mmCIF file of C-alpha atoms and ligand atoms in Angstrom:
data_model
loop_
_atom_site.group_PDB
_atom_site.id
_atom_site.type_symbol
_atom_site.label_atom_id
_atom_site.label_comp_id
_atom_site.label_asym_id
_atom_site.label_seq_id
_atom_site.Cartn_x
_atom_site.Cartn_y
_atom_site.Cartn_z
ATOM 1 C CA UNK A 1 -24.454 21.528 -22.430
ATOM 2 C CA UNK A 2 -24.269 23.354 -19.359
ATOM 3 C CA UNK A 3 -21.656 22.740 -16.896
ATOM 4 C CA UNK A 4 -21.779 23.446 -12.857
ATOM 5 C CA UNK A 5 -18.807 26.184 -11.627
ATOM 6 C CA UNK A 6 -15.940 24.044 -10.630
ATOM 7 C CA UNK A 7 -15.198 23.875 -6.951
ATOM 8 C CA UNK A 8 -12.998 26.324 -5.552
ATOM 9 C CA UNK A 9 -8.900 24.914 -5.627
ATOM 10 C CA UNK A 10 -5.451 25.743 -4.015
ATOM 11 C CA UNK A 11 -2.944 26.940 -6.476
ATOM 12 C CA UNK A 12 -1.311 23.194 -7.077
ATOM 13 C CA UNK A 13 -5.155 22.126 -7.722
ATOM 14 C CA UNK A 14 -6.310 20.464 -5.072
ATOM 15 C CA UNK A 15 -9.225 20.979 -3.305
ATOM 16 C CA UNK A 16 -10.081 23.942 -0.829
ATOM 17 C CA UNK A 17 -12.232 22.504 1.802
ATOM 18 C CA UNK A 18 -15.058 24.872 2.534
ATOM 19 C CA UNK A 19 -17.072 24.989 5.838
ATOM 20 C CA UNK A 20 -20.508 23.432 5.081
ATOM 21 C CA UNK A 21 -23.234 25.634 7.307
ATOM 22 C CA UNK A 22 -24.068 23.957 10.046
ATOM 23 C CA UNK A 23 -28.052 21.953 9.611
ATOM 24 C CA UNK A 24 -30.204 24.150 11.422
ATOM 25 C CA UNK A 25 -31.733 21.459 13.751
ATOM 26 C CA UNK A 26 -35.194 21.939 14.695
ATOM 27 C CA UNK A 27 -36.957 21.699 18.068
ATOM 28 C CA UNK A 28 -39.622 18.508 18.047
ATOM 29 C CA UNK A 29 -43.308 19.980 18.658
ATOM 30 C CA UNK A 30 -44.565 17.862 22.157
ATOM 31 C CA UNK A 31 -41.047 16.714 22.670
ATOM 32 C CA UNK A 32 -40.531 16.442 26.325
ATOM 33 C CA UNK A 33 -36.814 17.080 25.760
ATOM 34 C CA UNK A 34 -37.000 20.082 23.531
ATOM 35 C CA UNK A 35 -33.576 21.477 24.449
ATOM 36 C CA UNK A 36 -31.655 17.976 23.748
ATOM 37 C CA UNK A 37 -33.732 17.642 20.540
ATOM 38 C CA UNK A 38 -31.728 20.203 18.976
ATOM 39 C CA UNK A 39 -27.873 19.486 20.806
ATOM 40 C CA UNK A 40 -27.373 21.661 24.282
ATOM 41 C CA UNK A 41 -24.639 23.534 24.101
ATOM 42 C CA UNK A 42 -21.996 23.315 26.786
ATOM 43 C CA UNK A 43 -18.955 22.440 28.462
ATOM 44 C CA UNK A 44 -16.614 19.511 29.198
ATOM 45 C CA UNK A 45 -15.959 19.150 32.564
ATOM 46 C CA UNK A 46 -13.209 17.437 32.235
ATOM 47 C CA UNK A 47 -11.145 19.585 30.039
ATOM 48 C CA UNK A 48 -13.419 22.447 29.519
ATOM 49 C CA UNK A 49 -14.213 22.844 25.832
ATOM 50 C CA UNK A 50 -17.362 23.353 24.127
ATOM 51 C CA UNK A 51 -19.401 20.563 23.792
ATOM 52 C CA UNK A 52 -23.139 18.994 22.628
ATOM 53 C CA UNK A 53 -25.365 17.276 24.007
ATOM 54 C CA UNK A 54 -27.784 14.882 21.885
ATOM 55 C CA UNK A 55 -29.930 11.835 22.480
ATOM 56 C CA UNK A 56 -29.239 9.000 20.821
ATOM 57 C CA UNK A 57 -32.057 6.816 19.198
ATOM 58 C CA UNK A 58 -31.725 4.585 22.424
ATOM 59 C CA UNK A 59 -32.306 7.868 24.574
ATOM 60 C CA UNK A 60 -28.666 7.637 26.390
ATOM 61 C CA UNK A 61 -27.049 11.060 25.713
ATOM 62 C CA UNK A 62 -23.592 11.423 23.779
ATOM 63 C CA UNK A 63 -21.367 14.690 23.872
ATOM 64 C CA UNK A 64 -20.167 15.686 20.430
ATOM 65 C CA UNK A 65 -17.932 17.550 19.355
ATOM 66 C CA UNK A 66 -19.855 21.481 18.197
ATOM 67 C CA UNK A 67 -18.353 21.344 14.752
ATOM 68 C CA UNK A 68 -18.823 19.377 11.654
ATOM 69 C CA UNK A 69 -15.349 17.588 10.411
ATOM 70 C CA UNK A 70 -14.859 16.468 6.892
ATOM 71 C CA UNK A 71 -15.291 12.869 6.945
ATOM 72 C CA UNK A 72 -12.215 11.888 5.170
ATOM 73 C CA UNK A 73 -9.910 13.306 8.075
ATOM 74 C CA UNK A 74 -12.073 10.815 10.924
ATOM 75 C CA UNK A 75 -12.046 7.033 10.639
ATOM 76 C CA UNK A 76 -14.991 5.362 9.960
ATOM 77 C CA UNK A 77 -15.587 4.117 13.476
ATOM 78 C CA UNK A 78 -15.661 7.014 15.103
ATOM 79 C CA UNK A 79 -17.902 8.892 12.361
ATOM 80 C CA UNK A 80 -21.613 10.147 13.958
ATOM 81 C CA UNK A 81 -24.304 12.154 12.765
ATOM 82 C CA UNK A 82 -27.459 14.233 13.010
ATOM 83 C CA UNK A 83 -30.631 13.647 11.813
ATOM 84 C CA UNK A 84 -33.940 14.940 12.822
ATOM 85 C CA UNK A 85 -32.099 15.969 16.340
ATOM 86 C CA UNK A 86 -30.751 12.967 17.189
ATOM 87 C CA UNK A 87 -27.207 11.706 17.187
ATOM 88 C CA UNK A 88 -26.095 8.040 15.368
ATOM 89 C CA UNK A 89 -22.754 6.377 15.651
ATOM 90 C CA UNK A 90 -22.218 6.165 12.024
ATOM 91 C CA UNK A 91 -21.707 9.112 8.978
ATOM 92 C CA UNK A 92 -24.552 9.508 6.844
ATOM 93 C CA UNK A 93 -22.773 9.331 3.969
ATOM 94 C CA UNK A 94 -21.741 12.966 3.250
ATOM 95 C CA UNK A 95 -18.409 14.028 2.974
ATOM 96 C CA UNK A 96 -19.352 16.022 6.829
ATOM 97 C CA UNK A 97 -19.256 14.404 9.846
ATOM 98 C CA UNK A 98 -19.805 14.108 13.643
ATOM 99 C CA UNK A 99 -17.262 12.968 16.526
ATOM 100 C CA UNK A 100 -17.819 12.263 20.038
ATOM 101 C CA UNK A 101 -15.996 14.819 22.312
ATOM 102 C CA UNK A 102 -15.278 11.838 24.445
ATOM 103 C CA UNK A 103 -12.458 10.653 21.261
ATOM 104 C CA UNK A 104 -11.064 14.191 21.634
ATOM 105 C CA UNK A 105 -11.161 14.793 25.151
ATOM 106 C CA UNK A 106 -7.857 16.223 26.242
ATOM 107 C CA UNK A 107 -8.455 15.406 29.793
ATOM 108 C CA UNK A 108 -8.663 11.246 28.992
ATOM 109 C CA UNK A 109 -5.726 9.355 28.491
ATOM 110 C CA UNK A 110 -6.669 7.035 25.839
ATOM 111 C CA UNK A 111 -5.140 8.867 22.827
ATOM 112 C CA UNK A 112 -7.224 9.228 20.113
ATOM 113 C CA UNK A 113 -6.743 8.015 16.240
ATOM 114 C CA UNK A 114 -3.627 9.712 14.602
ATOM 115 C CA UNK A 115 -5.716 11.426 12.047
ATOM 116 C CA UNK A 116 -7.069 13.420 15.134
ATOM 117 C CA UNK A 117 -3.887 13.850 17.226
ATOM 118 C CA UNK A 118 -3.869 17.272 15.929
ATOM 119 C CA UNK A 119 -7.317 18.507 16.894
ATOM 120 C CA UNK A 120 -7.359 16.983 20.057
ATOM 121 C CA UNK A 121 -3.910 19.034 21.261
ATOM 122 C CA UNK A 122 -5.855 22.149 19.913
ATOM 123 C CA UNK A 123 -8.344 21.368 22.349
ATOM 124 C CA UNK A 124 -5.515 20.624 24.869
ATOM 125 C CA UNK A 125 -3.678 24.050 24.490
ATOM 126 C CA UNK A 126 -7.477 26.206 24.809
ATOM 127 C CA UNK A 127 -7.975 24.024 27.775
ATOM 128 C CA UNK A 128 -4.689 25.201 29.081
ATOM 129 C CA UNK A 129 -5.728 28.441 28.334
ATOM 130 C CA UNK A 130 -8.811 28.630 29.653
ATOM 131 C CA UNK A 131 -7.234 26.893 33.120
ATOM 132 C CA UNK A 132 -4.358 29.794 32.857
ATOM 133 C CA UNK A 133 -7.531 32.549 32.343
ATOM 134 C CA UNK A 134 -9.174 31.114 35.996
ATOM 135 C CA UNK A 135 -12.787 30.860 33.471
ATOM 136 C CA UNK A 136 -12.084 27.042 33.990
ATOM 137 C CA UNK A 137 -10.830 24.859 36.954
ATOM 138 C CA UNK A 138 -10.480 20.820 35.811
ATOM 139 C CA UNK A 139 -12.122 18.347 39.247
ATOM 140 C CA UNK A 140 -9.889 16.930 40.763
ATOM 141 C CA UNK A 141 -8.068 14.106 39.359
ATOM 142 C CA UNK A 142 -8.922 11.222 42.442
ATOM 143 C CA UNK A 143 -11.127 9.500 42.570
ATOM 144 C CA UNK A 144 -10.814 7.993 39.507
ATOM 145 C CA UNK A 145 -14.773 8.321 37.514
ATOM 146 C CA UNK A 146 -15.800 5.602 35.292
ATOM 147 C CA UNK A 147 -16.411 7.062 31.795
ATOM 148 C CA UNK A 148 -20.138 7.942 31.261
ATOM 149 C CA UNK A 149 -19.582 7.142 27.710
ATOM 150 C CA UNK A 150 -17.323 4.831 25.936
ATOM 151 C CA UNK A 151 -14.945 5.317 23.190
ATOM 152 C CA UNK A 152 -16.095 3.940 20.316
ATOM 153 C CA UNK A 153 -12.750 3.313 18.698
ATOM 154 C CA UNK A 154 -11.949 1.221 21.558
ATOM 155 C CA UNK A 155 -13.458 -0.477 24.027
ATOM 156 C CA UNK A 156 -12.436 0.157 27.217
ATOM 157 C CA UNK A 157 -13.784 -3.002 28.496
ATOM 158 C CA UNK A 158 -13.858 -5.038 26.083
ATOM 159 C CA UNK A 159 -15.821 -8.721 25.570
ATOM 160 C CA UNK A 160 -13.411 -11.676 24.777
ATOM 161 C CA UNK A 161 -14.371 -14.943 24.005
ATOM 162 C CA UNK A 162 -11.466 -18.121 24.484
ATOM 163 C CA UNK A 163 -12.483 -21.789 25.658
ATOM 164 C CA UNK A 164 -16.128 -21.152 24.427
ATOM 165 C CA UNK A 165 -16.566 -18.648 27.417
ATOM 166 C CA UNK A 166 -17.218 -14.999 27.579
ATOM 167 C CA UNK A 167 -15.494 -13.129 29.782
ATOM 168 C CA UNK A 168 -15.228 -8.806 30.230
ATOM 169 C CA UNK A 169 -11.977 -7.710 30.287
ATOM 170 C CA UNK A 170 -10.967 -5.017 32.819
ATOM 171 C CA UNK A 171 -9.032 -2.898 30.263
ATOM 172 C CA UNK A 172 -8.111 -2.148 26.480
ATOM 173 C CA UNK A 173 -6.959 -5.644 25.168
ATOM 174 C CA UNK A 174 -3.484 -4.238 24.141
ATOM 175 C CA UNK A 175 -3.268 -3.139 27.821
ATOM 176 C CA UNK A 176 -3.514 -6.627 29.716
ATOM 177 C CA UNK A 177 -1.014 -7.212 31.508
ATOM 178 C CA UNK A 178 0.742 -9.506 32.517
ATOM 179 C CA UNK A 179 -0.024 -11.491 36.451
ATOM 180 C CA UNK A 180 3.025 -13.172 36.961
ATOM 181 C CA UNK A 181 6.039 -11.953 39.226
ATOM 182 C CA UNK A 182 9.483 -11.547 37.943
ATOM 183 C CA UNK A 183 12.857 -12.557 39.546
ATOM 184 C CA UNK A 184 12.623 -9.105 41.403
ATOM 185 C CA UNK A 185 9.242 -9.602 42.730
ATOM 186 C CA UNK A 186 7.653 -6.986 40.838
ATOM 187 C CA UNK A 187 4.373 -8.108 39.212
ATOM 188 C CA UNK A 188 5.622 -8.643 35.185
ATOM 189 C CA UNK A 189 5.012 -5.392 32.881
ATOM 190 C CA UNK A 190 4.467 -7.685 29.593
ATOM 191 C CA UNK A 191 1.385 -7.650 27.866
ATOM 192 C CA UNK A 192 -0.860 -10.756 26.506
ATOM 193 C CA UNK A 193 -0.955 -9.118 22.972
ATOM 194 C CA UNK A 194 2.860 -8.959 21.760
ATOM 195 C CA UNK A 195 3.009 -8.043 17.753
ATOM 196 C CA UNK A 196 4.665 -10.735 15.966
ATOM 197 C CA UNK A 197 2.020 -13.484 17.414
ATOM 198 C CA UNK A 198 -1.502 -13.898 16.314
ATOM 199 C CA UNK A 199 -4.084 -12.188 18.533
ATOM 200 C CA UNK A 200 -7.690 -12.830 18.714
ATOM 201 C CA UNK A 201 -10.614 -11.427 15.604
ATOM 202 C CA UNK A 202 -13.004 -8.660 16.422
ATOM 203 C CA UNK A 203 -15.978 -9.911 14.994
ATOM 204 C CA UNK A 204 -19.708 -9.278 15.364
ATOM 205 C CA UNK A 205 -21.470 -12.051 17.518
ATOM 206 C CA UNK A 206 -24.988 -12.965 18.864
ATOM 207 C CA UNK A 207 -25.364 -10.679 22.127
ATOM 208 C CA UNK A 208 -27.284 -14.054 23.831
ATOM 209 C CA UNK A 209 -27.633 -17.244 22.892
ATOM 210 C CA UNK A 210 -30.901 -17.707 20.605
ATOM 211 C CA UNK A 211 -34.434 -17.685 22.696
ATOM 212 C CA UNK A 212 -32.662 -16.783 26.008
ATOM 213 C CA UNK A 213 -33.075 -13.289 26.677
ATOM 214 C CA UNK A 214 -34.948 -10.472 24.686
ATOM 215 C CA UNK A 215 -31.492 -8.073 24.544
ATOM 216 C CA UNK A 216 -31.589 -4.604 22.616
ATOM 217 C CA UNK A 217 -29.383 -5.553 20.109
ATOM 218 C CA UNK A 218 -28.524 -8.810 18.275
ATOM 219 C CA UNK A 219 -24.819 -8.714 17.859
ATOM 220 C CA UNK A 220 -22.349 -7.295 19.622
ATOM 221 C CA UNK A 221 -18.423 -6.928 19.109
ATOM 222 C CA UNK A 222 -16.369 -9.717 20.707
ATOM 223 C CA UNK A 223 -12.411 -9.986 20.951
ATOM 224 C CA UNK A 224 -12.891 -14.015 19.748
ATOM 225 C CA UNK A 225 -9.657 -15.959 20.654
ATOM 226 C CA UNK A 226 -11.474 -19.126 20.018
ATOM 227 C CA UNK A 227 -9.343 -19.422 16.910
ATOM 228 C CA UNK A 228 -6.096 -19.336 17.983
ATOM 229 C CA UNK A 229 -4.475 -22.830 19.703
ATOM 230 C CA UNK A 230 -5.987 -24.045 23.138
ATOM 231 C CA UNK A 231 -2.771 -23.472 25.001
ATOM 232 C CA UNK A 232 -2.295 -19.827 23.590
ATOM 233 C CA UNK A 233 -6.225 -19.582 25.233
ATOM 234 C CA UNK A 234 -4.864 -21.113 28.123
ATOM 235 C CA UNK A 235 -2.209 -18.447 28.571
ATOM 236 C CA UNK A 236 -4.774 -15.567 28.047
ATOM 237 C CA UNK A 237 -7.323 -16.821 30.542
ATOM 238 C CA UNK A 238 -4.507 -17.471 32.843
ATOM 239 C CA UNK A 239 -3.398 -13.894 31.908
ATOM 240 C CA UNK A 240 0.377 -15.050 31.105
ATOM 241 C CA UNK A 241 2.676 -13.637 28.851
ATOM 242 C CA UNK A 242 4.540 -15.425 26.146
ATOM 243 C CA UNK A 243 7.872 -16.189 28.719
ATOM 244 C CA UNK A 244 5.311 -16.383 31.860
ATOM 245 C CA UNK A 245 2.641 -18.984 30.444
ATOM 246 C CA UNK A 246 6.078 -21.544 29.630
ATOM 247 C CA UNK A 247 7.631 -21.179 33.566
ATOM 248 C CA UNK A 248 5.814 -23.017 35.932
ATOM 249 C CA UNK A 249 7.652 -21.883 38.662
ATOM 250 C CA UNK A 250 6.551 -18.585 38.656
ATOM 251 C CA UNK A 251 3.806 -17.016 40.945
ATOM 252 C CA UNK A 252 0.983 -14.653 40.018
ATOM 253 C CA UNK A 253 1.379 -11.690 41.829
ATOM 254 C CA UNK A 254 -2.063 -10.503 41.067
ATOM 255 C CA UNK A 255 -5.418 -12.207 40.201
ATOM 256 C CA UNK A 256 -6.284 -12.875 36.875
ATOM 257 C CA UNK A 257 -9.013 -10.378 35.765
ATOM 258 C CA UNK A 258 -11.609 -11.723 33.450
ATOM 259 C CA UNK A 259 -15.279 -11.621 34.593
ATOM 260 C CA UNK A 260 -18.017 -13.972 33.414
ATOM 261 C CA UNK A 261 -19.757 -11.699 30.882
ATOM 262 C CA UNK A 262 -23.553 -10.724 31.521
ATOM 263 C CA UNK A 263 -25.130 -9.280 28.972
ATOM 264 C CA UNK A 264 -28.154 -7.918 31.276
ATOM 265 C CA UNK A 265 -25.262 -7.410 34.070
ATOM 266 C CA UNK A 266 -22.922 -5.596 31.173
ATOM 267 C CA UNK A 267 -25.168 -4.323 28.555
ATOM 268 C CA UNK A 268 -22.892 -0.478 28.826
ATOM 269 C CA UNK A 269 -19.949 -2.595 27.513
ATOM 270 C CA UNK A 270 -21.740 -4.267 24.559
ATOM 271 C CA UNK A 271 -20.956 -2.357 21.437
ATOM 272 C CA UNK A 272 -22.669 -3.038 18.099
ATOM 273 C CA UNK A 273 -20.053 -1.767 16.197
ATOM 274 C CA UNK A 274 -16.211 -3.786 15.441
ATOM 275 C CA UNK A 275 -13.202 -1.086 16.778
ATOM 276 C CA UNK A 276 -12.199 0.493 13.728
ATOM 277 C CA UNK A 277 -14.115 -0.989 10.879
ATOM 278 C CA UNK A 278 -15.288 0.038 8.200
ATOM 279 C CA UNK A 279 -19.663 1.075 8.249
ATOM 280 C CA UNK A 280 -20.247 0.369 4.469
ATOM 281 C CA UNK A 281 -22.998 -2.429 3.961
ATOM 282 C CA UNK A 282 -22.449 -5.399 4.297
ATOM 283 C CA UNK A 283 -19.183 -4.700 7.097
ATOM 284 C CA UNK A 284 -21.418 -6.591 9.603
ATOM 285 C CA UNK A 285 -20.421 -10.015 10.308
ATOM 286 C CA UNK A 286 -16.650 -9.623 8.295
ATOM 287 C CA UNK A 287 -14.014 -9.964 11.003
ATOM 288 C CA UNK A 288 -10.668 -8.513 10.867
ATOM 289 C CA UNK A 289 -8.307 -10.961 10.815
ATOM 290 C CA UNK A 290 -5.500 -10.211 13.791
ATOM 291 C CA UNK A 291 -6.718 -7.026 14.746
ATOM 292 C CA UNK A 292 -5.210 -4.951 16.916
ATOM 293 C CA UNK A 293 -7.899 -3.551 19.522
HETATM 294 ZN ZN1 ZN B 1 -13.316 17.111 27.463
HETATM 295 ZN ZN1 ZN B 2 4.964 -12.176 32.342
#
């Protein structure tokens, strides 16, 4: 019998987490993008911090994040890794992993998942830091930029489907709001999604409908509200909250924002991937029942 030196422990026996070295990654002979093959080095513009850039196996480019975390501390949706140079949204089932700069960003507003919270205001403070040195100044903050990448975690646009119609959302589905106006004539602050009622199921659909359109990918995530009563699908394609949807009398203040979905038109917003679900095989096609987004 021969038996492998245990790994190294704390004092109350749990496990010390040791830094794996990083893959060397090597340049592709004939590659016309050598440097990308093997993650450019550089810097966020937003906020700063280091950053890499790598192709992904569709050729669009992804910043990540210049270290490897261990998996355990980053959700499963928001997991990526290298192989042979290039970057895929997904861990490769190490206990390392990947993460997209843009889910850390300290410059973006959408916070990230609560097991990153921590690393992300590290990155905040040596942004401050590196603003307080003069080595970095952030652009200005108008006019607003439309994210060259999306969050994988969440969607910021994401597709919903209610009265057999697919629409794109203008915003996080948690964040849309209310159109109606209030007593005061203030446009109403309420959102559509209000915890205590059922919400729509992320679930994987057909991208088109079969023989119409040769798409890159087959299925797609779509907020599906087809489930829930046709009133309460009334209300959201109306864009009405709970107290809004039942007063008649009320005006919208602002027009309801849902546009047709295209998936030619909107193929940046299509993501292959449900918000926060789990990548083990066989995850495809499950839905979460009342997700939130
Ligand atoms: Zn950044
Ligand atoms: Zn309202």
């Amino acid at each position: 019998m021969h038996s492998t030196s245990p790994a190294p422990r704390h004092r109350d026996g749990t496990p010390t987490p040791t830094r794996r070295t990083r893959r060397s990654l090597q340049v592709t002979p004939g590659s016309v993008s050598r440097l990308l093959r093997c993650g450019q080095s550089g810097r966020c513009r937003d906020c700063g911090n280091p950053i890499e850039w790598y192709h992904r196996s569709d050729q669009r480019l992804v910043r990540l994040h210049p270290h490897e975390l261990p998996a355990a501390q980053v959700p499963d949706a928001c997991r990526w890794h290298v192989s042979s140079g290039v970057a895929h949204p997904a861990g490769d089932g190490s206990s390392w992993c990947r993460l997209a700069h843009a889910v850390l960003c300290p410059a973006r507003d959408t916070p990230p998942p609560s097991q990153l919270a921590g690393l992300r205001r590290s990155l905040g403070v040596h942004s401050r830091r590196l603003i307080d040195a003069g080595v970095f100044t952030p652009p200005p903050a108008s006019p607003p930029r439309r994210a060259p990448e999306p969050v994988v975690c969440r969607p910021a646009r994401p597709i919903v489907q209610m009265l057999y119609v697919r629409y794109l959302s203008a915003r996080p589905v948690d964040e849309i709001q209310c159109v109606a106006q209030t007593r005061h004539r203030h446009r109403c602050t309420s959102p559509l999604l209000t915890s205590g009622i059922p919400g729509g199921t992320w679930m994987l659909m057909p991208t088109a409908e079969s023989g119409q359109l040769a798409l890159p990918t087959d299925v797609m995530a779509v907020y599906n509200l087809s489930r829930l009563p046709y009133a309460e699908q009334l209300r959201w394609r109306a864009q009405r909250c709970r107290q809004h949807a039942a007063s008649s009398t009320a005006a919208d203040l602002a027009v309801a924002e849902w546009e047709p979905f295209d998936p030619l038109r909107h193929h940046q917003h299509i993501h292959t991937r449900l918000p926060g679900a789990g990548r083990r095989p066989g995850a495809a096609g499950r839905a979460r029942q009342g997700a939130q987004p």
